[in-house]
């Protein structure tokens, strides 16, 4: 007999998960007057803190900061007993929250949502649960956590072991007694490092199987930090506000000390202070550049390794416990209480799986390549299928029968880490693309939940019932998330942040590393711009303001923010002399650029007088001769000299393997148009004639320039063609001035706020050329004859007023039959590529430029390019 179809229950919203995120989401949805049903497969609230009951489990964010802030009375009533609270205490806290707000009545425990399908007709989610319930809801909210899906044990023979088996992530409620037992722990991440010292207290023998040595610092647990408590007491609101607008979700004074430039004494002092403080965000903030500069990172890493060696008595064990295969911080660092000391106990042994890998788990224990071990219990502390695991496993089907698992097969894709296109009204809290695991979860969760609740309220007030991100907005956010990661050392590690711990999982940097503050600002900006990048629909209405919320490279945005704080006068309000002095002062404080083989200064005798030049010779073998590149600096024909573009010239030399001859030329207003252009041509002639003396290969000569320097480089090419020589193998024009028309769309888009402004460009032109001359090809090479010019590489930057004229020059060259390569500096401004080692995201573009220069000289001896 067929079962009668069950009648679906209807709710406005369904929430999956009753941990930190799910509980607060439920609270806020109720507050909006929505009907809600929450589900959790656990028997009670708690999420992570329900399941992870292993000995030693505690938070590693100070408890003063690891708490809800939405309930001021709760904040006053609850006091944490320790700096880092234990799992039972945090679970008690979450139970109290559930009780205070009577949340349990809307939560079904020991029940899982087994599938969710978007019903296109009804515009509702059709949900089934493990108890066979059918539910329809408008909003489906996943509060399933980032580290909730244990990684399955891929170790050979895992099911064969005859003794006790434990997973730190699914610890039995009754606990485990290891007294007198031979115990194995596999895994030395946070869970392993926290539990190992406590398991060692009971076990008669403890063997720790370590695949990757991990960085850990002592937690120095005790009473909550007096300093943080004092700040909270003085002004709780201010403290919480500071947390919300901090990088990691905890008020932290970000240092401006750079590891590379700090003295040895300052380095040591800062490190020891962070070590003594025992906070993750402290040790990650010893130096401002440790997250992206390998050498600075190594200073911190070396000091931590010294601490490990001074703690662990056996030198071989100390060496094996010292992490050397990843940069500090790029895998989640741990806080411990006596972890390294545990290895000094006579009954504790470390097995380094790098030297003797596990072959198999056996009935009796573990067999490695070298030994057989017998155990009474094996503890797996092997981690999670992080961030995507629980979402992908949840059997979610969106529009057109497309599942989330299918959509994310090559890696997750989200808008703001909150929603994903094709899955209307599906909200995900702390999903990939959100700061989540890189931040204080409590702060991030409250922000996500508040944003979702605010969104639902706004939709209701505007008469909308569905919301979904656009493909454009989502791909823009995905790109931004990857751009933020790419300027750091994080993607270099085989970490769970990269999905590298799960065999076969796509390698994509999962969380948003731009910071809690930057993320919150992006979410707020989206709302302010009428929910930019979201499509909303309702009865008889639809709205979509499509676009990308963050298109600029993150480090460029930081540079602009920093400049804004300096309050410098706009250059176009200064005299030429003052503008030159300002430029020289800023150049004096920047990093020097890469090492090259040789740098020497000289002069070029030309009819108008001597032109100073600086020659950069590549390092390494073969010693030469090399192709030659004559380079002209930028500065609007008014500013700049051999120093101003020195780091860029070094970079071009190192990447291209060519001798770069950077030539200074006469400047306006002292020497106006066409002095600079004529000097450029004279310099090219001289370098060509003296190629052998300069260490160049005769006939292999390119010209290059940035900005106004690219203008005179382009003019020099036209003059050389007209004069029948010298032969020029190629021209590299970086963000060139090639026309005097200041009305192109890129001037409208980027004429203000990105260092080179329309006003400044006008100031440059006024200093350089009379209006009557500005259309002449010697001033505006775009208006000249382009036939017969050498192969060209043009670089344009998205946020450059000169962008469109660069594009126009490339198109015009192509139309004239000249091979032209257009390289787009995505998310960059006019000055980005000159800011070597400051704007790190410029490096891949300069690598392309170096590559382009090499293609100008196909017969040159190849050199190892700088990465
Ligand atoms: P984890 O950091 O991923 O560590 C798992 C450990 O198991 C790693 O040492 C890993 O080695 C090892 N492993 C995995 N598969 C293995 C295999 N097949 N053979 C041998 N070794 C294997 O997992 P976790 O310790 O559970 O921590 C996960 C995250 O949860 C933490 O990073 C943290 O964010 C959070 N957490 C926080 C706390 C806290 O707040 N106090 C406590 C626990 C966890 P590899 O490194 O070589 O992959």
Coordinates of N, CA and C and ligand atoms in Angstrom, one line a residue, residues 49 54 58-61 147 151 154-155 168 186-192 194 209 211-212 214 331-332 353-354 358 381-384 437 494 496 501, ligand 1:
X49 N 31.0 23.1 19.9 CA 31.3 22.9 21.3 C 30.4 21.8 21.9
X54 N 36.9 16.5 23.4 CA 38.2 15.8 23.7 C 38.9 16.5 24.9
X58 N 39.5 23.7 24.4 CA 39.2 25.0 24.8 C 39.3 26.0 23.6
X59 N 38.8 27.2 23.8 CA 38.9 28.1 22.7 C 40.3 28.7 22.7
X60 N 40.7 29.2 21.6 CA 42.0 29.9 21.5 C 41.9 31.4 21.1
X61 N 40.7 31.9 21.3 CA 40.5 33.3 21.2 C 40.1 33.7 22.7
X147 N 34.1 24.0 10.6 CA 34.9 22.8 10.9 C 34.0 21.8 11.6
X151 N 37.0 14.9 8.7 CA 37.7 14.4 7.5 C 37.6 12.8 7.7
X154 N 41.6 8.5 5.7 CA 42.0 7.9 4.4 C 43.2 6.9 4.6
X155 N 43.5 6.6 5.9 CA 44.7 5.8 6.2 C 44.3 4.3 5.9
X168 N 38.7 13.1 17.8 CA 38.6 14.3 18.7 C 37.3 15.1 18.4
X186 N 47.0 10.4 16.2 CA 47.4 10.7 14.8 C 47.0 12.2 14.6
X187 N 47.9 13.0 14.3 CA 47.5 14.4 14.0 C 48.0 15.4 15.0
X188 N 48.6 16.5 14.6 CA 49.2 17.5 15.4 C 48.7 18.9 15.0
X189 N 47.4 19.0 14.7 CA 46.8 20.3 14.6 C 46.3 20.8 15.9
X190 N 45.4 21.8 16.0 CA 45.0 22.3 17.2 C 44.4 21.3 18.2
X191 N 43.6 20.3 17.6 CA 43.0 19.3 18.4 C 44.0 18.4 19.0
X192 N 44.9 17.9 18.2 CA 46.0 17.1 18.7 C 46.8 17.8 19.8
X194 N 46.2 20.2 21.7 CA 45.5 20.5 22.9 C 45.3 19.2 23.8
X209 N 51.8 10.5 16.3 CA 52.2 10.3 14.8 C 52.0 11.7 14.2
X211 N 52.5 14.2 11.0 CA 52.8 14.3 9.5 C 53.5 15.7 9.3
X212 N 52.9 16.7 9.8 CA 53.5 18.1 9.6 C 53.7 18.7 11.0
X214 N 53.9 21.5 13.6 CA 53.1 22.7 13.6 C 53.7 23.8 14.5
X331 N 49.6 27.9 8.0 CA 48.7 26.9 8.5 C 48.3 27.4 9.9
X332 N 47.1 27.1 10.3 CA 46.6 27.7 11.5 C 47.5 27.4 12.7
X353 N 56.2 11.1 10.6 CA 55.7 10.3 9.4 C 56.4 10.8 8.2
X354 N 57.2 11.9 8.2 CA 58.0 12.2 7.0 C 59.1 11.3 6.8
X358 N 53.1 6.0 7.7 CA 52.2 4.9 8.1 C 51.9 4.1 6.8
X381 N 43.1 12.8 15.4 CA 42.9 14.2 15.5 C 43.3 14.8 14.1
X382 N 42.6 14.2 13.1 CA 43.0 14.4 11.7 C 42.3 15.5 11.0
X383 N 41.4 16.2 11.7 CA 40.9 17.4 11.1 C 39.6 17.3 10.4
X384 N 39.3 18.3 9.6 CA 38.0 18.4 9.0 C 38.0 18.7 7.5
X437 N 37.0 31.7 9.6 CA 38.1 31.0 10.3 C 39.4 31.8 10.6
X494 N 50.3 23.9 2.3 CA 49.4 22.9 2.1 C 48.5 22.8 3.3
X496 N 44.5 23.4 5.4 CA 43.1 23.2 5.2 C 42.4 24.5 4.7
X501 N 44.2 19.5 2.8 CA 44.2 18.3 3.8 C 43.3 17.2 3.3
Ligands
LIG1 P1 44.0 20.1 11.6 O1 44.5 21.4 12.0 O2 43.6 19.9 10.2 O3 45.0 19.0 12.0 C1 44.9 17.7 11.6 C2 46.2 17.0 11.8 O4 46.1 15.7 11.4 C3 47.4 17.6 11.0 O5 48.5 17.5 11.8 C4 47.4 16.7 9.8 O6 48.7 16.7 9.2 C5 47.1 15.4 10.4 N1 46.6 14.4 9.5 C6 45.5 14.6 8.7 N2 45.3 13.5 8.0 C7 46.3 12.7 8.2 C8 46.7 11.4 7.7 N3 46.0 10.7 6.8 N4 47.9 10.8 8.2 C9 48.6 11.5 9.2 N5 48.3 12.7 9.7 C10 47.2 13.3 9.2 O7 42.7 19.7 12.4 P2 42.3 20.1 13.9 O8 43.5 19.9 14.8 O9 41.1 19.3 14.3 O10 42.0 21.6 13.8 C11 41.2 22.1 12.8 C12 40.9 23.6 13.1 O11 39.9 23.6 14.1 C13 42.1 24.3 13.7 O12 43.0 24.7 12.8 C14 41.3 25.4 14.4 O13 41.0 26.4 13.4 C15 40.1 24.7 14.9 N6 40.3 24.3 16.2 C16 40.3 25.2 17.2 C17 40.5 24.9 18.5 C18 40.5 26.0 19.5 O14 40.0 27.0 19.3 N7 41.2 25.8 20.5 C19 40.7 23.6 18.8 C20 40.7 22.6 17.9 C21 40.5 23.0 16.5 P3 49.0 17.7 8.0 O15 49.2 19.0 8.7 O16 50.1 17.2 7.3 O17 47.7 17.7 7.1

